[in-house]
mmCIF file of C-alpha atoms in Angstrom:
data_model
loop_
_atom_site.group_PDB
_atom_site.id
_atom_site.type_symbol
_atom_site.label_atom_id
_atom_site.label_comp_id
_atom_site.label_asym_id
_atom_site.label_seq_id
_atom_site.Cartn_x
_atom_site.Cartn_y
_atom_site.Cartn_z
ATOM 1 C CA UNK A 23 118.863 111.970 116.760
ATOM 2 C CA UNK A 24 115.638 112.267 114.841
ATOM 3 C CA UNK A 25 116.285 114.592 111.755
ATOM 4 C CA UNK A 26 112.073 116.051 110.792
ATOM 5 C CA UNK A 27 111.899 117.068 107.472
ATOM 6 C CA UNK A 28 109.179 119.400 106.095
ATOM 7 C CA UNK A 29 106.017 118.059 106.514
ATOM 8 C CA UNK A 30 104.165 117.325 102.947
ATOM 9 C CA UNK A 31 101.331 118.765 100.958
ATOM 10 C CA UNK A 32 99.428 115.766 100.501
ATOM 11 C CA UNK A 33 97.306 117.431 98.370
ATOM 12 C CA UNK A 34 100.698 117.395 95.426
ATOM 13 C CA UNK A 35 99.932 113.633 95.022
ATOM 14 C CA UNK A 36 96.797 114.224 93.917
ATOM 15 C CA UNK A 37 95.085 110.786 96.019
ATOM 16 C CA UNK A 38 91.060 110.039 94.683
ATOM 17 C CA UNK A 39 89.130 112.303 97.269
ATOM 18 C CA UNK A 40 88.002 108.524 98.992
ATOM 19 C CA UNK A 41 91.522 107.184 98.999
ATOM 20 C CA UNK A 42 92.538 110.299 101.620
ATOM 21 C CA UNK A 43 90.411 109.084 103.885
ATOM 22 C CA UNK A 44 92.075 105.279 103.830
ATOM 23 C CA UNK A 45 95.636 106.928 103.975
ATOM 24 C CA UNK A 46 94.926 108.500 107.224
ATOM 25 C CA UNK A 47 93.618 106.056 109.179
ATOM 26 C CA UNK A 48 96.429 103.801 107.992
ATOM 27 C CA UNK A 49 98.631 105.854 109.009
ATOM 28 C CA UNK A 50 97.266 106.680 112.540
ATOM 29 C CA UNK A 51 96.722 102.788 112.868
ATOM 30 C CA UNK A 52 100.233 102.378 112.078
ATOM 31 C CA UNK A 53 101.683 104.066 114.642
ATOM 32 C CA UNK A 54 99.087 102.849 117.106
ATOM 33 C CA UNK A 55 100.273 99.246 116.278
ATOM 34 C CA UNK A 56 103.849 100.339 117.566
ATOM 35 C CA UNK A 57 104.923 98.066 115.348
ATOM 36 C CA UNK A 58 108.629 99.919 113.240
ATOM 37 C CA UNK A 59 107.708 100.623 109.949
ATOM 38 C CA UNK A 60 108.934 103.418 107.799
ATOM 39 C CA UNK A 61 107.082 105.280 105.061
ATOM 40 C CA UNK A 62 109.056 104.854 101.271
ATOM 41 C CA UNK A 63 108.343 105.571 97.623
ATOM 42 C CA UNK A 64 107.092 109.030 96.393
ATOM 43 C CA UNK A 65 106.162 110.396 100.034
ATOM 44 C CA UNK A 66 110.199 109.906 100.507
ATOM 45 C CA UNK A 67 111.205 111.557 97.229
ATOM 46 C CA UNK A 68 109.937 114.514 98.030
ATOM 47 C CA UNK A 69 110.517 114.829 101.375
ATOM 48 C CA UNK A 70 114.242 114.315 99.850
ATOM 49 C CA UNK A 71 114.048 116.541 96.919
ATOM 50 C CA UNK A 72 110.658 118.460 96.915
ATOM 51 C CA UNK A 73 109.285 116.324 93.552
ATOM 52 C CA UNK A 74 106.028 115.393 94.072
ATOM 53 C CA UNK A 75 103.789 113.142 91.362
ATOM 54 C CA UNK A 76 100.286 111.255 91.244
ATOM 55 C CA UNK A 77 100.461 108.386 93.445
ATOM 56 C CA UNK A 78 97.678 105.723 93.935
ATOM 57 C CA UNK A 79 99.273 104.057 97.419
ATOM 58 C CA UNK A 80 101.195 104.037 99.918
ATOM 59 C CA UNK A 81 104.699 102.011 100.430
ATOM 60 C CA UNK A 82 105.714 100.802 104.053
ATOM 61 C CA UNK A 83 108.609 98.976 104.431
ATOM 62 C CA UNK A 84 109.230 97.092 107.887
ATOM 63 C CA UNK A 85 111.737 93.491 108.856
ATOM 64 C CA UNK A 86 110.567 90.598 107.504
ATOM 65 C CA UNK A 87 109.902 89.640 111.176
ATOM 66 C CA UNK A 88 107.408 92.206 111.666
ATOM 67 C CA UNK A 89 105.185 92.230 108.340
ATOM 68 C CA UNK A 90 103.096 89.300 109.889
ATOM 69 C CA UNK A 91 102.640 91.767 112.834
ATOM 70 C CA UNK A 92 101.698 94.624 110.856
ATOM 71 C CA UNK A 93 98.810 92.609 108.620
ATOM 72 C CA UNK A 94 97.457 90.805 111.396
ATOM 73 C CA UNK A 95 96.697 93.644 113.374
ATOM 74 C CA UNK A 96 95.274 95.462 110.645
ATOM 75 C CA UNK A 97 92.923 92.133 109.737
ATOM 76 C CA UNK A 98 92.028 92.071 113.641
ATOM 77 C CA UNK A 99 90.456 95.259 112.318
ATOM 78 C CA UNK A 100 88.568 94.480 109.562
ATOM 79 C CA UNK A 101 90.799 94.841 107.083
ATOM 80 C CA UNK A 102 91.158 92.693 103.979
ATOM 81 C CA UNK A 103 95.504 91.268 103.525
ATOM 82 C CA UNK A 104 97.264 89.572 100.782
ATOM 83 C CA UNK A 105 100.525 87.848 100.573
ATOM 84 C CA UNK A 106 101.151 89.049 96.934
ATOM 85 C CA UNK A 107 104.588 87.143 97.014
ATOM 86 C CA UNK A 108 105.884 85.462 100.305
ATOM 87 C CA UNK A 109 109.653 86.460 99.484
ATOM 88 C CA UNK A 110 109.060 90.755 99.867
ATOM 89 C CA UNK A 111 105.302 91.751 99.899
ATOM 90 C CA UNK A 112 101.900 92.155 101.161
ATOM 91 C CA UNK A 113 99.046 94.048 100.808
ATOM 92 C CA UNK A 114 96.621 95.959 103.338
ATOM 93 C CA UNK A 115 93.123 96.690 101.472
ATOM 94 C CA UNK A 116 90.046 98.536 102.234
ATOM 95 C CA UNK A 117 87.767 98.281 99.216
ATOM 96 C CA UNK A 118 89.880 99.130 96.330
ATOM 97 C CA UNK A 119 92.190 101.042 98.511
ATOM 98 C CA UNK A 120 95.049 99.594 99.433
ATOM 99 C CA UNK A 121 98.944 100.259 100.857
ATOM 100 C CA UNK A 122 101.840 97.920 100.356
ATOM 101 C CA UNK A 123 103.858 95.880 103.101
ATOM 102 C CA UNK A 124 107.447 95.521 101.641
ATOM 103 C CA UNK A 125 110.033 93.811 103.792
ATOM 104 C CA UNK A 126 112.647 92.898 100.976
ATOM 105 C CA UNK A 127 113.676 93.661 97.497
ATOM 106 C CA UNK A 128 111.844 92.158 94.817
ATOM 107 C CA UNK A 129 115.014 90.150 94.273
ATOM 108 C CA UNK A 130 114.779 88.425 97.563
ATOM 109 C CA UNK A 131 117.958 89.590 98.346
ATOM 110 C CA UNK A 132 118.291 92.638 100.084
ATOM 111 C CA UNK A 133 115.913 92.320 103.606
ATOM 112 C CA UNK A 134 114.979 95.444 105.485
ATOM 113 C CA UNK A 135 117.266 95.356 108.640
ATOM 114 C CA UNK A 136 117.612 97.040 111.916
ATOM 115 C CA UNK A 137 120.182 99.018 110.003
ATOM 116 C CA UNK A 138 117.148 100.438 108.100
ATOM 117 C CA UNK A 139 115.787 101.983 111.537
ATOM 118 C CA UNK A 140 119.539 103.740 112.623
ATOM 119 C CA UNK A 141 119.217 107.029 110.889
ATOM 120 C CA UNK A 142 115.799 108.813 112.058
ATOM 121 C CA UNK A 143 114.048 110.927 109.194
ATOM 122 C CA UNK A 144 110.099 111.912 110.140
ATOM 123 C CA UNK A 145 107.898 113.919 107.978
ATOM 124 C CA UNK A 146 104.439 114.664 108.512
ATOM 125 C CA UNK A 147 102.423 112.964 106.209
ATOM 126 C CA UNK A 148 98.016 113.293 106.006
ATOM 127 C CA UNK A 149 98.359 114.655 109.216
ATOM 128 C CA UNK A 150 100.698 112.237 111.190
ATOM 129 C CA UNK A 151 105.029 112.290 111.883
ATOM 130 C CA UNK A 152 105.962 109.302 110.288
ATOM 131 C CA UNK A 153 109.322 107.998 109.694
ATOM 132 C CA UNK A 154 110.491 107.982 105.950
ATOM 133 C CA UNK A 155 113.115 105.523 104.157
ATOM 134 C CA UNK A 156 116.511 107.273 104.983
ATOM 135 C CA UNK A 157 118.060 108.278 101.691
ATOM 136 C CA UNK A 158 120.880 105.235 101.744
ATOM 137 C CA UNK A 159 118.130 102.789 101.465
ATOM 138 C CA UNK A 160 115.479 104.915 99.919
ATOM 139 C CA UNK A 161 118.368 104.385 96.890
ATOM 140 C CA UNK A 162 118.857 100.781 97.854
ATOM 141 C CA UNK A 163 115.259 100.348 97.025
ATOM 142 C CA UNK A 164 114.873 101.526 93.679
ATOM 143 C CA UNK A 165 118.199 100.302 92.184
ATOM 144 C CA UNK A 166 116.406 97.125 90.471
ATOM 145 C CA UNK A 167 113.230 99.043 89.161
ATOM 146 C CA UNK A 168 114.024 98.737 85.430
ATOM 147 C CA UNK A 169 110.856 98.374 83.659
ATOM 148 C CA UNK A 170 109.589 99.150 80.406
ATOM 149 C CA UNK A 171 106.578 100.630 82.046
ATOM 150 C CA UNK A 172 108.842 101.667 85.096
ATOM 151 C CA UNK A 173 112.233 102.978 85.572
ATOM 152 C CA UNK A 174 113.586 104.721 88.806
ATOM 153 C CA UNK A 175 116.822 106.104 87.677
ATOM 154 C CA UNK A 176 115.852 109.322 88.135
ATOM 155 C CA UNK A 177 114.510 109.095 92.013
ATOM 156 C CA UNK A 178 118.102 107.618 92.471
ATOM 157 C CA UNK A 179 120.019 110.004 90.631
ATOM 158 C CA UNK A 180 117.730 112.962 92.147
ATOM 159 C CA UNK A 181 118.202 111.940 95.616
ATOM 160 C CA UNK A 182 122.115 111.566 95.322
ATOM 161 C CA UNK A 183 122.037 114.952 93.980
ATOM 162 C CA UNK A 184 120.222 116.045 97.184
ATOM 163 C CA UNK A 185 121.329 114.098 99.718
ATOM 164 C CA UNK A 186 124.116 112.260 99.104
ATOM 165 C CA UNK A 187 126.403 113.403 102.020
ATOM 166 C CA UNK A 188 123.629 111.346 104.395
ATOM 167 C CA UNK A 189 124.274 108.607 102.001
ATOM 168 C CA UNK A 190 126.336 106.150 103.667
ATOM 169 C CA UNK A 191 128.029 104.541 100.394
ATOM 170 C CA UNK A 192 130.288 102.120 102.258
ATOM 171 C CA UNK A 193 126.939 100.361 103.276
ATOM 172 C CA UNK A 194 125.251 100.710 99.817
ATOM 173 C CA UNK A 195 128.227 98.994 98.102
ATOM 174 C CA UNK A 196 127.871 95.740 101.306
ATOM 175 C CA UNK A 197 124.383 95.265 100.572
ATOM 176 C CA UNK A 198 124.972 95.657 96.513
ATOM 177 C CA UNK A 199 127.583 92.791 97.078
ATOM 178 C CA UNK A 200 125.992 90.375 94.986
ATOM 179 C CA UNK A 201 124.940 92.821 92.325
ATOM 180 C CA UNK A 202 127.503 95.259 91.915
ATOM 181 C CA UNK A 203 127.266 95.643 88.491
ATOM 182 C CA UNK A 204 123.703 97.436 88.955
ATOM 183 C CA UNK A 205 125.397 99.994 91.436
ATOM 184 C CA UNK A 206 128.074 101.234 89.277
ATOM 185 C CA UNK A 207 124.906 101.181 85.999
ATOM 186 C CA UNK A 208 123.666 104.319 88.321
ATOM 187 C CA UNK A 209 126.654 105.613 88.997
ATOM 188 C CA UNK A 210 127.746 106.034 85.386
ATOM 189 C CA UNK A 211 124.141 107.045 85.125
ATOM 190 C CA UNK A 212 124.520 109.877 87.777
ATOM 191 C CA UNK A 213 128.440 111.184 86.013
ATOM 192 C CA UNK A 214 125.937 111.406 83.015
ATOM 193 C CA UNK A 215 123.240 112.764 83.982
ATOM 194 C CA UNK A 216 125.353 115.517 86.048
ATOM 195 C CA UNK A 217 128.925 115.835 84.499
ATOM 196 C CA UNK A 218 129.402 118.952 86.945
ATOM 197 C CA UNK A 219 127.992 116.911 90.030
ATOM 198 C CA UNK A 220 130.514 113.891 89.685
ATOM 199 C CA UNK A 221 131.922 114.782 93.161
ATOM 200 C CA UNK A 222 128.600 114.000 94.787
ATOM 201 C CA UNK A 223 129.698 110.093 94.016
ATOM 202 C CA UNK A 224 132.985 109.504 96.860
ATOM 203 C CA UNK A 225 136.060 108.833 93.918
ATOM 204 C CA UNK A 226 136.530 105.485 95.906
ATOM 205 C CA UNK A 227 133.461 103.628 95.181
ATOM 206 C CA UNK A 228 134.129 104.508 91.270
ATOM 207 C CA UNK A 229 137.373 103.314 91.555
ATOM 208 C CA UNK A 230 136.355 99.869 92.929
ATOM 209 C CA UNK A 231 133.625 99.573 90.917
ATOM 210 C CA UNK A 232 135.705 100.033 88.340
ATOM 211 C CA UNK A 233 138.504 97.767 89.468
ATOM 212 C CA UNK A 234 135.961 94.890 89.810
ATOM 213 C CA UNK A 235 134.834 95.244 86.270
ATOM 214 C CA UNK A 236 138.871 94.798 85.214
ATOM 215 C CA UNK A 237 138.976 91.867 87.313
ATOM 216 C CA UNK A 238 135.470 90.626 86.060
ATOM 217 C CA UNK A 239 136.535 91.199 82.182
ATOM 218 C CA UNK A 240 139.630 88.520 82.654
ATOM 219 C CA UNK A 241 137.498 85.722 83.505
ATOM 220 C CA UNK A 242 135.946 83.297 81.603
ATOM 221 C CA UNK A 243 132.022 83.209 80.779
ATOM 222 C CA UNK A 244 130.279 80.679 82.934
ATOM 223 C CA UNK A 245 128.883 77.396 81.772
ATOM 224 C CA UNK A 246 125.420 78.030 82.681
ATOM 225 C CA UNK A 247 123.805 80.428 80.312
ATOM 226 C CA UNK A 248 121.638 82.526 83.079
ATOM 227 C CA UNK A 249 119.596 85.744 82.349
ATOM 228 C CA UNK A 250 119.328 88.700 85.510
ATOM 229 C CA UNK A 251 116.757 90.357 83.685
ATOM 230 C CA UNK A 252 114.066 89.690 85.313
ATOM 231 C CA UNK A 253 115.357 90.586 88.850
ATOM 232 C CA UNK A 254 115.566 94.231 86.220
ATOM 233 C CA UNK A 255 111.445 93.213 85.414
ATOM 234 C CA UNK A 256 109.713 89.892 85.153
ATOM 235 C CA UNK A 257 107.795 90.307 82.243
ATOM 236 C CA UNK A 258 110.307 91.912 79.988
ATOM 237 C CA UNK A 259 112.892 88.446 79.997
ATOM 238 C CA UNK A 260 110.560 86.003 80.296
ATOM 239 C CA UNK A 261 111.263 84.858 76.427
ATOM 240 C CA UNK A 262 115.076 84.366 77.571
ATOM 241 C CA UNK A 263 113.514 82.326 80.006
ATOM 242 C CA UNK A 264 110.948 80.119 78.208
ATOM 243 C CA UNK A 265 112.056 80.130 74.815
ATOM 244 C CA UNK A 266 115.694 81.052 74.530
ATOM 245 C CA UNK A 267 117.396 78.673 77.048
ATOM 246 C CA UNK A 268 118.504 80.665 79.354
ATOM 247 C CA UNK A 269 118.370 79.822 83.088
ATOM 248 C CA UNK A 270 116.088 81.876 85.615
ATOM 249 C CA UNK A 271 117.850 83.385 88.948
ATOM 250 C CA UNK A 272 114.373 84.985 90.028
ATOM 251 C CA UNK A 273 112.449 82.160 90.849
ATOM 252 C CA UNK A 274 108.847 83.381 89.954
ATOM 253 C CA UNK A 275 106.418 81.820 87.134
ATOM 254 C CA UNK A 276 106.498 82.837 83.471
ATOM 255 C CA UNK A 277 102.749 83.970 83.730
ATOM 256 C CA UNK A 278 103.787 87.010 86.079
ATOM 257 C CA UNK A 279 100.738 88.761 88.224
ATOM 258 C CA UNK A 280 101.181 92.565 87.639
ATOM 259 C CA UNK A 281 98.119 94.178 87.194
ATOM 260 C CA UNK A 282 96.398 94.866 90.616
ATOM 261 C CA UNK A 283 93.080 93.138 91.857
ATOM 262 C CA UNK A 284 91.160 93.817 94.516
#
């Protein structure tokens, strides 16, 4: 069952007059490709909650399977791709437009599944019904963007206020598996951010959290000095890193690409 949300103003997100013209005919390609893909990032928030800021792209997520689909047919058409980083992203550009292919976390460890695709949410968007992120994963997707020029606590915490009886929590707390830790960080964010809203959070994922960081606090520290920060941002650790003797868990190269070239 398909749930259609309002469609959006796209007018709110105030695109350069001659990016409009890129974002609808990616769009309408998009869904001529067939190919599943589902429309993220601040088109999602505020078909969620109604907030609506500047954006300069657009975010598609799809399987890992099917980004090779999606950027070859768009270079059968002329367009110009680019594997930015094999592990969770390309890039679709026309001039200096561009939209972003994202089939994974950043942290390589949270693929976009079929599980993505069970829970139907379409908004029009410049003009065509597109499906949008459902809010469990829209919040699975912005968990780990910690940045000093970037943080998306607040798109999490607004669209749990919002939405979170669509959230399915069991399923956030599977896929946060490895990383717990950062899924009760926004849940203490959320009790803090709303003390009157605490309820919105089910009482048993606090108390598990919780009873995982008892269990967690008995052992002892690992021999292997490591640093997560960068899966948080990978220009904010990379001293730990390079100069500090810590070990890396990301995997990327100290001289991290982040400004955006054509």
């Amino acid at each position: 069952m398909s749930n259609l949300l309002d469609s959006v103003d796209s007018s709110k997100f105030e695109p350069p007059p001659e990016a409009v013209d890129f974002y609808v005919e990616s769009l309408r390609l998009l869904k001529e490709s067939g190919i599943p893909f589902l429309l993220s990032g601040t088109y999602a928030l505020a078909c969620f909650t109604g907030i609506t800021r500047p954006t300069k792209d657009l975010d598609v997520f799809c399987k890992p399977s099917d980004a090779p689909k999606i950027l070859g047919f768009f270079k059968g058409r002329g367009y110009r791709i680019d594997i930015e980083d094999e592990r969770w992203i390309g890039k679709v550009w026309k001039d200096e437009h561009f939209f972003d292919v994202i089939y994974n976390m950043s942290t390589a460890s949270i693929p976009v599944t079929d599980h993505w695709f069970q829970q139907a949410y379409e908004a029009e968007i410049y003009g065509t019904n597109v499906r949008i992120t459902p809010p469990t994963e829209f919040v699975l997707s912005k968990l780990f963007l910690q940045d000093r020029y970037r943080y998306d606590g607040a798109d999490v915490a607004h669209v749990i206020l919002k939405k979170h009886a669509e959230i399915d929590w069991r399923y956030l707390l599977d896929a946060m598996e490895l990383y717990w830790e950062v899924l009760l960080i926004h849940v203490l964010n959320f009790r803090f951010i709303y003390p009157t809203e605490r309820e919105c959070i089910p009482r048993w994922l606090f108390d598990e959290l919780i009873a995982r960081l008892q269990a967690q606090a008995d052992m002892p520290a690992a021999r292997m000095r490591i640093c997560r920060g960068r899966l948080f941002s990978p220009r904010d650790y990379v001293m730990d890193i390079a100069e500090w003797g810590f070990a890396d868990v990301v995997g990327k190269g100290i001289e991290e690409r982040h400004e955006r070239k054509p």
